[in-house]
Short mmCIF file of C-alpha atoms in Angstrom, two decimals:
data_model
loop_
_atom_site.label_atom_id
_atom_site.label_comp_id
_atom_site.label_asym_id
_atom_site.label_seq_id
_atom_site.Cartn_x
_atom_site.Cartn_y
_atom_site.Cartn_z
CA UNK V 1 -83.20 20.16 8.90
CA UNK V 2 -83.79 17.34 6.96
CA UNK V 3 -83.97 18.89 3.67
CA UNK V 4 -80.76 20.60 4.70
CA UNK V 5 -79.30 17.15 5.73
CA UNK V 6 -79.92 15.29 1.84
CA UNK V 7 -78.81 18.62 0.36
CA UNK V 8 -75.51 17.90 2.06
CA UNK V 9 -74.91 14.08 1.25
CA UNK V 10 -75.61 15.10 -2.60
CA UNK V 11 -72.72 17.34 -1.87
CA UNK V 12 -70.99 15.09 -0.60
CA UNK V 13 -72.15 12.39 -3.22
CA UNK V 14 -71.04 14.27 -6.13
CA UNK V 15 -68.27 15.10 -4.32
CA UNK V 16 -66.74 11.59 -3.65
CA UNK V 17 -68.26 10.53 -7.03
CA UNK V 18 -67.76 13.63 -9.62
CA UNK V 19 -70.59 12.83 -11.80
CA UNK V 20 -73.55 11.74 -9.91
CA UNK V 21 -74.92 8.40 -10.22
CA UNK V 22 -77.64 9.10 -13.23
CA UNK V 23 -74.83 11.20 -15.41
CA UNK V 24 -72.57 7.96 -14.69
CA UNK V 25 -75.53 6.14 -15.72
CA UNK V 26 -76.54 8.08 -19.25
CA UNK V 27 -72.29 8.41 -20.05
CA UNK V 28 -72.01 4.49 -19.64
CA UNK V 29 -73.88 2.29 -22.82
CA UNK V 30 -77.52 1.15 -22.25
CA UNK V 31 -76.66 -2.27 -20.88
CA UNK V 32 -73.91 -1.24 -18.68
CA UNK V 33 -76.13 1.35 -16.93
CA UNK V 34 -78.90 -1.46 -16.44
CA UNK V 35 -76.27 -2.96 -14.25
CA UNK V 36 -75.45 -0.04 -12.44
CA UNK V 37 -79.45 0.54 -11.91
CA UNK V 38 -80.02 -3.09 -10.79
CA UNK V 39 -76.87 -2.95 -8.31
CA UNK V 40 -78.01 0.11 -6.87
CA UNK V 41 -81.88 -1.01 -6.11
CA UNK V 42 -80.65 -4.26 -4.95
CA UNK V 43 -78.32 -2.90 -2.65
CA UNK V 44 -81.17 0.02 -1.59
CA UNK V 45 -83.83 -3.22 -0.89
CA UNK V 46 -81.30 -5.42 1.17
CA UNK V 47 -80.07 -2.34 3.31
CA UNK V 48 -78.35 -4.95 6.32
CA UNK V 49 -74.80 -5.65 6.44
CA UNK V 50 -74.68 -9.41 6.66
CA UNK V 51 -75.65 -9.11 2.82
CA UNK V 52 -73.72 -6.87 1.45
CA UNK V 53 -71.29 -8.32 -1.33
CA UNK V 54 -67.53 -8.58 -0.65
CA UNK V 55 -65.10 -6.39 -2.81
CA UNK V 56 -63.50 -9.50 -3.74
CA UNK V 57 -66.66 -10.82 -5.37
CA UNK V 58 -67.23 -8.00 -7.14
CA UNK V 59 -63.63 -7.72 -8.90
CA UNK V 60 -63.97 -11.18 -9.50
CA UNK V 61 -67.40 -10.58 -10.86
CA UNK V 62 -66.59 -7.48 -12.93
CA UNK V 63 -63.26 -9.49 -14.62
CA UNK V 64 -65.43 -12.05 -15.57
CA UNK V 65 -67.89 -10.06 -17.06
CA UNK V 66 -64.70 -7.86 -18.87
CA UNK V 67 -63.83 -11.43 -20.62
CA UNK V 68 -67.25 -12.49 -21.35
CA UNK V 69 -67.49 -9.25 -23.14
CA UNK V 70 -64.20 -9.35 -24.66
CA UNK V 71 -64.81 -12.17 -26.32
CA UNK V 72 -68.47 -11.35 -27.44
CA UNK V 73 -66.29 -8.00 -28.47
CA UNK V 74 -63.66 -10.21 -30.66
CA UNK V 75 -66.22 -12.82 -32.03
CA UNK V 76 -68.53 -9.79 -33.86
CA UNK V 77 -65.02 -8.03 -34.93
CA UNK V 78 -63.44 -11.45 -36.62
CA UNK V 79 -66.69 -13.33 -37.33
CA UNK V 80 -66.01 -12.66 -41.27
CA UNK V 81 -64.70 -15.16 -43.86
CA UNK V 82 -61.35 -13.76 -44.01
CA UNK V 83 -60.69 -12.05 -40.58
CA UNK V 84 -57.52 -9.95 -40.13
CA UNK V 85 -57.19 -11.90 -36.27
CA UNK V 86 -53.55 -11.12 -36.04
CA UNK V 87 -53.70 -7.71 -36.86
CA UNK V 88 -51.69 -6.51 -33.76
CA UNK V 89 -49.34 -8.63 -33.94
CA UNK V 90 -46.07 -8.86 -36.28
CA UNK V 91 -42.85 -10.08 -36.76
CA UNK V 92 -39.70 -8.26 -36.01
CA UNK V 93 -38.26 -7.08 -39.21
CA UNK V 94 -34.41 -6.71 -37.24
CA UNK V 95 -35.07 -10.21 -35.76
CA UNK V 96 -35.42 -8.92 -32.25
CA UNK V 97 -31.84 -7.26 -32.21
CA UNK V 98 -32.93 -3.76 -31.02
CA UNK V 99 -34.86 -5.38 -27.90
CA UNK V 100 -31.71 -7.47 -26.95
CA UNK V 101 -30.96 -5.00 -24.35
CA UNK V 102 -33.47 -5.57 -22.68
CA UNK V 103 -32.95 -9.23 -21.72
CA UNK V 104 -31.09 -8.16 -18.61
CA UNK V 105 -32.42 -8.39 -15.05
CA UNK V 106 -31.25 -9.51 -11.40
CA UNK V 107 -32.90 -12.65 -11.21
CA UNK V 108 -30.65 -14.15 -14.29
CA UNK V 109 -27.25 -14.46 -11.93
CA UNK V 110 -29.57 -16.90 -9.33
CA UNK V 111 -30.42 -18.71 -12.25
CA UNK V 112 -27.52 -19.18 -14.02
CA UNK V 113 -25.95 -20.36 -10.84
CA UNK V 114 -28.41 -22.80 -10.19
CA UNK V 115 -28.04 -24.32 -13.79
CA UNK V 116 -24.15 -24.19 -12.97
CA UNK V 117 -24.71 -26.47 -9.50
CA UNK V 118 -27.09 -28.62 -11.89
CA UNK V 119 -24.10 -28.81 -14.07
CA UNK V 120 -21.56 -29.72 -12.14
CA UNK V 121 -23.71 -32.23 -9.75
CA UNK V 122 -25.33 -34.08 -13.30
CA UNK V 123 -21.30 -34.29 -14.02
CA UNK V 124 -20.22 -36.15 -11.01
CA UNK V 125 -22.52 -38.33 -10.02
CA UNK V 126 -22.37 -39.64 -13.21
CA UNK V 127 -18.52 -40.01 -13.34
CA UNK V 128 -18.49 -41.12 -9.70
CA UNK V 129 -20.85 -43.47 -9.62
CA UNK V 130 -20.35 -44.67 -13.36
CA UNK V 131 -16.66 -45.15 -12.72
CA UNK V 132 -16.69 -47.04 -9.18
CA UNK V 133 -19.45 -49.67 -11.03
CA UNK V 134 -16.94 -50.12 -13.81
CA UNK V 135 -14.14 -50.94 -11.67
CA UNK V 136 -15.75 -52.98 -9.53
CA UNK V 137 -17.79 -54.86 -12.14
CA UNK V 138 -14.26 -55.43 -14.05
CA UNK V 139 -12.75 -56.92 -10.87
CA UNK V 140 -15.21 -59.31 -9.88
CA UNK V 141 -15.29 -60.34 -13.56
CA UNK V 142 -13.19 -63.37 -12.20
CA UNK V 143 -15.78 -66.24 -11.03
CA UNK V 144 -12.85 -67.10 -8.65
CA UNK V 145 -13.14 -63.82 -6.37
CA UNK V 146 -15.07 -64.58 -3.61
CA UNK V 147 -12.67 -62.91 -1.30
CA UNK V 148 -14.60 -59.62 -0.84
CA UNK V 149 -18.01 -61.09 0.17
CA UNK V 150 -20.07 -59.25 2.35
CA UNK V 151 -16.24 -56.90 2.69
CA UNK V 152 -16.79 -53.88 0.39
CA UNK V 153 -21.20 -53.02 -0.12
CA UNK V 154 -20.48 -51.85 -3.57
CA UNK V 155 -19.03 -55.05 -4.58
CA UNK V 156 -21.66 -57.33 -3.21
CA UNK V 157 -24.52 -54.87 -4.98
CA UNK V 158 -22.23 -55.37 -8.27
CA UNK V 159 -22.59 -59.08 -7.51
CA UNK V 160 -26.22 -58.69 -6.84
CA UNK V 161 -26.96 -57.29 -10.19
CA UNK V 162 -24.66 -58.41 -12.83
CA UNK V 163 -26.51 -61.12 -13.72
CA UNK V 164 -29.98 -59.23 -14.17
CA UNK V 165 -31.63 -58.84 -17.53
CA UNK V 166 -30.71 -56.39 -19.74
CA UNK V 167 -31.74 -55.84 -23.29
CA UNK V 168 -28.20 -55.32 -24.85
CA UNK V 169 -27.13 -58.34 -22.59
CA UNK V 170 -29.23 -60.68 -24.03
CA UNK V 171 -28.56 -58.89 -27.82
CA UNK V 172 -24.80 -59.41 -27.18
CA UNK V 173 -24.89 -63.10 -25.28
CA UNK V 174 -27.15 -64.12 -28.42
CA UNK V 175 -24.43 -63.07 -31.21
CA UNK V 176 -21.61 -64.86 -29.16
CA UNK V 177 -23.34 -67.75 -28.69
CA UNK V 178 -24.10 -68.09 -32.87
CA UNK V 179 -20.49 -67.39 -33.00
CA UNK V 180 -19.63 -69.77 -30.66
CA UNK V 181 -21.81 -72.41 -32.38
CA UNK V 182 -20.58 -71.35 -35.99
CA UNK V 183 -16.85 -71.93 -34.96
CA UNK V 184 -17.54 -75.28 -32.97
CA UNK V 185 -16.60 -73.79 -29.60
CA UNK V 186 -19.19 -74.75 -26.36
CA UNK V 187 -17.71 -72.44 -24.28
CA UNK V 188 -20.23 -70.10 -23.49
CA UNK V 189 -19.45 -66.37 -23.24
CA UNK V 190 -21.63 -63.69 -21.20
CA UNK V 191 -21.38 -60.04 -21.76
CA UNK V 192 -20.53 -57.81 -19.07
CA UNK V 193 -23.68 -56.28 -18.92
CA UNK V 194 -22.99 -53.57 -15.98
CA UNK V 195 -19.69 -52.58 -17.46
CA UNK V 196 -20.88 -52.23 -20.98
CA UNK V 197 -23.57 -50.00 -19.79
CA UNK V 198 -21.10 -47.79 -17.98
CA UNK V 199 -18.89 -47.96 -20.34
CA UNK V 200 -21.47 -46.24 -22.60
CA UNK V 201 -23.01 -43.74 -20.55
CA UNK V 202 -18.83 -43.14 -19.93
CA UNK V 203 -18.13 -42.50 -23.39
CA UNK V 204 -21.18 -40.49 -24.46
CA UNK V 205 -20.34 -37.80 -21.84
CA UNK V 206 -16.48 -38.07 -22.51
CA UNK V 207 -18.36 -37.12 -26.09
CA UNK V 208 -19.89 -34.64 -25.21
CA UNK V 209 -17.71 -32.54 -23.08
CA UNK V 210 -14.89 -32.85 -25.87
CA UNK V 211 -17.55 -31.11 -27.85
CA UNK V 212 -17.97 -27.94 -25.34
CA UNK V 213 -14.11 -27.87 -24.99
CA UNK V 214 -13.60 -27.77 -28.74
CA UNK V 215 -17.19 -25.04 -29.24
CA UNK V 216 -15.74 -22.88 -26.68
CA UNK V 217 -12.39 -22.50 -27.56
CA UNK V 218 -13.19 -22.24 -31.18
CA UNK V 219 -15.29 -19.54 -29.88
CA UNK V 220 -12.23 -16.95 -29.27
CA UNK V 221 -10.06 -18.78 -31.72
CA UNK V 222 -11.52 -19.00 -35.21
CA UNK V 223 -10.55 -16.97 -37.53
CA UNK V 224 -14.21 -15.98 -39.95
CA UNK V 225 -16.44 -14.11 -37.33
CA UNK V 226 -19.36 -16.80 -38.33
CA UNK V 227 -17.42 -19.71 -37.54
CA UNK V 228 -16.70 -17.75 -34.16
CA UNK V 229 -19.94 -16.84 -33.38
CA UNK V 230 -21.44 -20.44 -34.37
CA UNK V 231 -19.70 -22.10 -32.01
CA UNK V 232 -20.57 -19.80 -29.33
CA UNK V 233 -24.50 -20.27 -29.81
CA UNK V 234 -23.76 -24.00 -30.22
CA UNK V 235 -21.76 -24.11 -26.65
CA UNK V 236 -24.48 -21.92 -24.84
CA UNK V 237 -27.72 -23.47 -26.09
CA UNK V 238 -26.95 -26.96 -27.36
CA UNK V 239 -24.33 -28.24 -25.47
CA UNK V 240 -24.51 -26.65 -21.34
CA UNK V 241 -28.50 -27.55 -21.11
CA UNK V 242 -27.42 -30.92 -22.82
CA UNK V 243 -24.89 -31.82 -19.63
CA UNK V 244 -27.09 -30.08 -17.15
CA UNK V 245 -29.41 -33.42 -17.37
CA UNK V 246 -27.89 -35.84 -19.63
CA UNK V 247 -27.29 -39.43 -19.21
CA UNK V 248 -27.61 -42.12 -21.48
CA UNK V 249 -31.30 -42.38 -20.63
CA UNK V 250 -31.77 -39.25 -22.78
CA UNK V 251 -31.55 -41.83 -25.72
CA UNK V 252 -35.05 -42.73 -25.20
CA UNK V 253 -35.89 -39.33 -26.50
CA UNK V 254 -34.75 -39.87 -29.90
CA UNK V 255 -37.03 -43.12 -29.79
CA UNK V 256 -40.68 -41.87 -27.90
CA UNK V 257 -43.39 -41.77 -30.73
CA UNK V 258 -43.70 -38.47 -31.46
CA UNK V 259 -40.05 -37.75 -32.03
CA UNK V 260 -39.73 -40.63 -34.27
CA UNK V 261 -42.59 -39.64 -36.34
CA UNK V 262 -41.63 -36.48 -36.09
CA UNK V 263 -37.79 -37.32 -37.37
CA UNK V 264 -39.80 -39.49 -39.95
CA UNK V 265 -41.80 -36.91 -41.52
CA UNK V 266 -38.30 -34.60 -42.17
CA UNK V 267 -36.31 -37.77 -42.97
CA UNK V 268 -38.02 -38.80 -45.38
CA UNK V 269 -38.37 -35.75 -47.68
CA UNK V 270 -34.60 -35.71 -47.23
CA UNK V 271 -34.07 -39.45 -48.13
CA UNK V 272 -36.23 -38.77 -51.36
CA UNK V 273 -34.25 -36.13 -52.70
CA UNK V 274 -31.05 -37.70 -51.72
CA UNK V 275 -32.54 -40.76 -53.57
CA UNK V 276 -32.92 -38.58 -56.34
CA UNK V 277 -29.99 -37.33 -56.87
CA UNK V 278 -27.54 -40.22 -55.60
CA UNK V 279 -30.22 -43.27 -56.73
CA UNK V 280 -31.89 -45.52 -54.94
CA UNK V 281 -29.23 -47.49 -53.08
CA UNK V 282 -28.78 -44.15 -50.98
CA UNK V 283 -31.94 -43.79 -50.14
CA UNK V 284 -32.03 -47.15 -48.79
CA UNK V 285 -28.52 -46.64 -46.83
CA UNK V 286 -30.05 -43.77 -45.37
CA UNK V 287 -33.37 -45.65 -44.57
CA UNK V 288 -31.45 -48.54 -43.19
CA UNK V 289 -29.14 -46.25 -40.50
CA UNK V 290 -32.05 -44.10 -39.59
CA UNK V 291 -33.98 -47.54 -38.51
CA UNK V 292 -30.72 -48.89 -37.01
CA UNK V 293 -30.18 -46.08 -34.84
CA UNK V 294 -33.59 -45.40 -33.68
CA UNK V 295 -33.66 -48.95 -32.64
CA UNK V 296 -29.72 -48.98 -31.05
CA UNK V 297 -31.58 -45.63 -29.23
CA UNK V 298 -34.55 -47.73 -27.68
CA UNK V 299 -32.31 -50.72 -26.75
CA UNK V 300 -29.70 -48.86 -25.15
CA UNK V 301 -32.00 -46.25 -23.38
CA UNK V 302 -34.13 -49.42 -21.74
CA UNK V 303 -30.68 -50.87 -20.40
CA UNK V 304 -29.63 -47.61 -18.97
CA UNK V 305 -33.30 -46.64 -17.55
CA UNK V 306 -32.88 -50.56 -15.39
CA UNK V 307 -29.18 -49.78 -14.41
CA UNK V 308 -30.06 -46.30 -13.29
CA UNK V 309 -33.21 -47.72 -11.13
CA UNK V 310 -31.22 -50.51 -9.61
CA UNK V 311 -28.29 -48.12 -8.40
CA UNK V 312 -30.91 -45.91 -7.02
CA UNK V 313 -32.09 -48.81 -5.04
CA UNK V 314 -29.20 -49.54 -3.52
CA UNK V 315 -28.76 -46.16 -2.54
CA UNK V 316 -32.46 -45.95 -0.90
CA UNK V 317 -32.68 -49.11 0.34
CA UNK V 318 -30.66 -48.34 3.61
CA UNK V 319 -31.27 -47.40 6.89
CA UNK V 320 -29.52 -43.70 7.02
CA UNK V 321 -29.44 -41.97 3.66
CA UNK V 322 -26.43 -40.11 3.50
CA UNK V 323 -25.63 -36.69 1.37
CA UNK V 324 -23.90 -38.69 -1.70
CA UNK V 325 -27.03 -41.13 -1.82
CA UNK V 326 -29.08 -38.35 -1.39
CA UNK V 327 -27.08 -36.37 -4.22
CA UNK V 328 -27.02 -39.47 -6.50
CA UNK V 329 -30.76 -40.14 -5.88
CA UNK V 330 -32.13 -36.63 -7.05
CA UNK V 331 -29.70 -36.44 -9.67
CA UNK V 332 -31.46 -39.42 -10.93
CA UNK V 333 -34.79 -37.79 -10.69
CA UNK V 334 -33.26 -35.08 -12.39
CA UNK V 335 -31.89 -37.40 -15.06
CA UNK V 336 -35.46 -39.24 -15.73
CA UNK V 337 -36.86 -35.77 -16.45
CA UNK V 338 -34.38 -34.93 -18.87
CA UNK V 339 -35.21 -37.72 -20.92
CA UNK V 340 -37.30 -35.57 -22.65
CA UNK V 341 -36.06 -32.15 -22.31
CA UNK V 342 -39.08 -30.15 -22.67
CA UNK V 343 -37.40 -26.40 -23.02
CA UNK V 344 -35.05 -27.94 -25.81
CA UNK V 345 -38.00 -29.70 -27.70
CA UNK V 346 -40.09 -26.15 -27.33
CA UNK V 347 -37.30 -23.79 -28.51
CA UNK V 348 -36.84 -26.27 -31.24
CA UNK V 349 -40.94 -26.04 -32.36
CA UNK V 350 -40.64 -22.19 -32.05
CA UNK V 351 -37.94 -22.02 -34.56
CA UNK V 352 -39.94 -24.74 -36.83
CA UNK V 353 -42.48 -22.94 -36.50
CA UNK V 354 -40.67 -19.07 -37.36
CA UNK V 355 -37.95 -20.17 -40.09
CA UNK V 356 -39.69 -23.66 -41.16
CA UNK V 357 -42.45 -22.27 -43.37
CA UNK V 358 -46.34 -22.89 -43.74
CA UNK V 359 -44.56 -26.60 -44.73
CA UNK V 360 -43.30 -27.05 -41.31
CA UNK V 361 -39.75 -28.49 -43.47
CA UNK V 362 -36.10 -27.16 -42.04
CA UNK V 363 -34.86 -26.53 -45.55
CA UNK V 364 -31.51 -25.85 -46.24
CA UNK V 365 -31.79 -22.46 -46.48
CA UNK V 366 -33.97 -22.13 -43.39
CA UNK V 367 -31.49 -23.80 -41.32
CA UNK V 368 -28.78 -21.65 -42.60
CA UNK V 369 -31.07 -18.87 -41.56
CA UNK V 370 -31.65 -19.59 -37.95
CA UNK V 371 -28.41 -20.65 -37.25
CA UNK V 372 -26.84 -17.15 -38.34
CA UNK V 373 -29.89 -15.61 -36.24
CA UNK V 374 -28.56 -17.46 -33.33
CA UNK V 375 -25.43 -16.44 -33.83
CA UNK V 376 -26.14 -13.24 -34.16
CA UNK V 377 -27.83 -12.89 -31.27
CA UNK V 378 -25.24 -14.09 -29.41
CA UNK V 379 -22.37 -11.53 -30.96
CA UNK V 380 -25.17 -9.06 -30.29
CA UNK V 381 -25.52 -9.94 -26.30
CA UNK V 382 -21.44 -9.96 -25.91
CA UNK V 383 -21.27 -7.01 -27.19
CA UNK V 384 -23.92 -5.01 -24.81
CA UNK V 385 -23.39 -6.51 -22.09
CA UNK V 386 -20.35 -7.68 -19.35
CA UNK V 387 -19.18 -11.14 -19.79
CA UNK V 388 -20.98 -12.02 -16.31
CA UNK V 389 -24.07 -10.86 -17.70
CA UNK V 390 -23.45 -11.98 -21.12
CA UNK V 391 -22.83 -15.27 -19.36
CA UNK V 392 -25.84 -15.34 -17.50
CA UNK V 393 -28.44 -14.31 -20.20
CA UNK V 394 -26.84 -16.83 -22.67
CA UNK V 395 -27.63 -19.71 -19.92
CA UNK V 396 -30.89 -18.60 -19.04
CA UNK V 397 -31.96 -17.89 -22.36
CA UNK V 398 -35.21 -19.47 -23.07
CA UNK V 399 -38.35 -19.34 -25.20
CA UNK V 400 -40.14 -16.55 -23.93
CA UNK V 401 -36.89 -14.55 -24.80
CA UNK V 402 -37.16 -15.88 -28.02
CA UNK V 403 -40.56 -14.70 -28.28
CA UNK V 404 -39.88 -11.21 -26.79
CA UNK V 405 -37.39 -10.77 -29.46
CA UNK V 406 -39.06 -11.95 -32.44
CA UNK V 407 -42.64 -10.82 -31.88
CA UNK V 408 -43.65 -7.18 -31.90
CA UNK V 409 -47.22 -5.25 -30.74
CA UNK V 410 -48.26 -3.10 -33.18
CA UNK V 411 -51.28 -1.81 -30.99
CA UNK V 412 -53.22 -3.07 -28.09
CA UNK V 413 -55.84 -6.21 -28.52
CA UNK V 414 -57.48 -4.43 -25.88
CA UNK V 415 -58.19 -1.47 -26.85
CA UNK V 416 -58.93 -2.87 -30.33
CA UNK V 417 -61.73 -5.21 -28.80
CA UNK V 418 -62.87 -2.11 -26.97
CA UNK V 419 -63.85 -0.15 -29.72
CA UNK V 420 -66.14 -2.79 -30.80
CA UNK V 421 -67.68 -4.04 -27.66
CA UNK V 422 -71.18 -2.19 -26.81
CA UNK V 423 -71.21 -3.27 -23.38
CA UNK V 424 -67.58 -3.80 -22.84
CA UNK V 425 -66.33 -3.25 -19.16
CA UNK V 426 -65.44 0.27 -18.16
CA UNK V 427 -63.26 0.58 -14.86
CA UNK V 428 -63.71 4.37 -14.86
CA UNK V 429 -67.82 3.69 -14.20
CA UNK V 430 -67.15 0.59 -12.40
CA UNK V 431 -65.36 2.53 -9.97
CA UNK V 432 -67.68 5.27 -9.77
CA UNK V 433 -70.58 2.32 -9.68
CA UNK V 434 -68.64 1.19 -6.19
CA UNK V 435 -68.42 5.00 -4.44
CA UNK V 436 -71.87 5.45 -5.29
CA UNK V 437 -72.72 2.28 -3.53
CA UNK V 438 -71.27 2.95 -0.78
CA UNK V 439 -72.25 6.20 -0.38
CA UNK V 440 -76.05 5.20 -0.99
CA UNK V 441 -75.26 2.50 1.85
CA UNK V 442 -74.19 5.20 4.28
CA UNK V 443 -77.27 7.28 3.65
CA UNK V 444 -79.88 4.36 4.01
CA UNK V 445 -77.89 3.65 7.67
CA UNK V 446 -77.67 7.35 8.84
CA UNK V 447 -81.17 7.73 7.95
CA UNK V 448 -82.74 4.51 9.89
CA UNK V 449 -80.46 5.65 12.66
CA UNK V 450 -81.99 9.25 12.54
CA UNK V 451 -85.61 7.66 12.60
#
């Protein structure tokens, strides 16, 4: 009965398994089957079930082991002087247009309408808020006006404040007192320090929003198809994530370090040839604004960081916080991140780094190149799609669209690594390393339950 009993677990066994555990052993390479051998006769020797291992563990385990041998896989196939590494991988010769349908899905409308709210709430606090501390800083300009102490909040918080230091202040209270003292007047004159900061942050907006106006209706209006097409790209991808987060604190970006080294590096092979072909006194014009407005950028960016983080004081340092301090206070958040707009700074780094060259130098003709691939794209989205989905996929579009479009898989890195790995991972035996496991498991229990 016995004998009759093991005959019919083997059925079973090769059943459940298909090949049985030695042909799974001799069809697998030498070292994976010594794992297969030493799994099996440790799991025969522990035998309990407080020790078995967790299926968890063993995934884990087994895609561990898949990358360690992936990689000992990839070093042996590239360890040569000359390796072909990116061999899978290539460039799209269309420039991604035949993969532009497939940019679509659902979760672009919830998106786009978030970067629309982010839009429009960027927008008004900055108008709102910008504007009241312009009027109010204008109309307590007058020493006289004491009448509204401790009357209006935002008044008394103007008064609070439009004395404290700013960088520009001080710049501008400097020059009029050399004035002053050139012309023989002692009068002394102080800037208005919160007004001129609004006043800014006022008029670089007003900028900018005259600029999406003018993109987007030159965007059904032009007459050469380029021109069109140019301004489209330039109103969906320069201008919209510009207002979603702008304030004047984004003029710190143009000053960090690595932007201005950055800017160096390109500005000064274009001073040189300028320099060459104008002479020297334009290359030190052009030397001479580029320091001037990096340092204008740093100056005024300081000012409007300390403006920005005494408003939001005023609007957390109360009691209740109500919705438009609440509004005005993550906006502000919002605007700090922006300084540096990371997507921005990455799309512009991919496209350096597809139309810039091994020399890492927009040239003329490179520029002209990606711009007319922007466009392009662009033309080629409105025309596929529905202007709500054009809409949506030319506000969400990002740089892993970029890459999707641009980058093409001429095989699989897996299956190349495969080839080449002795002991690469198998999930076909692993599997069949698992059933057999468990089916050795059942027959060690039914038999110490039989005895």
């Amino acid at each position: 009965m016995e004998v009759a009993a093991n005959n019919e677990m083997d059925i079973e066994l090769e059943s459940c398994v298909g090949p049985t555990v030695a042909e799974t052993r001799e069809s697998l390479p030498d070292e994976r089957a010594f794992q297969v051998r030493r799994r099996s006769s440790s799991k025969g020797s522990k035998g309990s079930k407080g020790s078995k291992v967790k299926p968890e563990d063993r995934r884990n385990s087994s895609f561990e082991q898949e990358c360690e041998s992936l990689e000992e896989a990839a070093w042996a196939k590239f360890d040569d002087s000359l390796p072909d590494f990116f061999q899978v991988l290539e460039f799209a010769k269309d420039g991604g247009f035949s993969e532009v349908h497939e940019l679509w899905d659902s979760s672009r409308y919830l998106r786009a309408v978030l970067a629309l709210m982010m839009l429009m709430a960027n927008v008004g606090t900055i108008v709102i808020n910008d504007g009241g501390y312009l009027v109010h800083a204008t109309h307590l300009a007058d020493e006289q006006q004491e009448d509204t102490l401790g009357i209006h909040p935002v008044d008394d918080h103007v008064r609070a404040i439009q004395n404290d230091y700013m960088i520009s202040g001080f710049l501008v209270d400097g020059c009029f007192l050399a004035f002053a003292s050139l012309i023989g007047c002692d009068h002394g004159i102080h800037s208005p320090r919160i007004a001129l900061i609004c006043a800014i942050e006022l008029l670089l907006l007003a900028l900018l929003l005259v600029k999406a106006v003018a993109c987007f209706v030159a965007s059904f209006v032009e007459k050469l198809e380029r021109v069109r097409w140019s301004k489209a790209y330039i109103f969906w991808w320069e201008v919209l994530p510009e207002l979603t987060s702008f304030s004047a604190m984004r003029l710190l970006h143009f000053a960090t370090p690595s932007v201005v080294l950055s800017d160096l590096y390109s500005f000064a092979a274009y001073a040189g040839s300028r320099a060459e072909l104008d002479g020297w006194a334009t290359g030190a014009r052009l030397w001479v604004v580029f320091v001037l407005t990096k340092l204008m950028c740093l100056v005024l960016g300081i000012d409007a960081f300390l403006f920005k983080v005494r408003v939001a004081y005023s609007d957390i340092h109360q009691e209740e916080l109500g919705p438009w301090s609440l509004l005005s206070v993550t906006m502000f958040i919002v605007q700090v991140l922006g300084i540096v707009q990371l997507s921005m700074f990455v799309r512009g780094r991919i496209f350096l780094f597809i139309f810039g060259g091994e020399d890492s130098i927009m040239q003329p003709a490179e520029k002209a190149l990606q711009n007319i691939w922007q466009a392009m794209v662009v033309r080629k989205v409105c025309q596929l799609f529905d202007w709500p989905k054009a809409a949506a996929i030319l506000m969400t579009f990002d740089e892993d669209d970029f890459q999707k479009l641009v980058l093409n898989e001429n095989g699989d890195i897996h299956e190349s690594l495969m080839s080449t790995s002795v002991g690469s991972w198998d999930p076909i035996a692993e599997s069949a390393g698992y059933a057999s496991e468990s089916l050795l498991s059942r027959i060690s229990e039914d038999d110490k339950e039989g005895q």
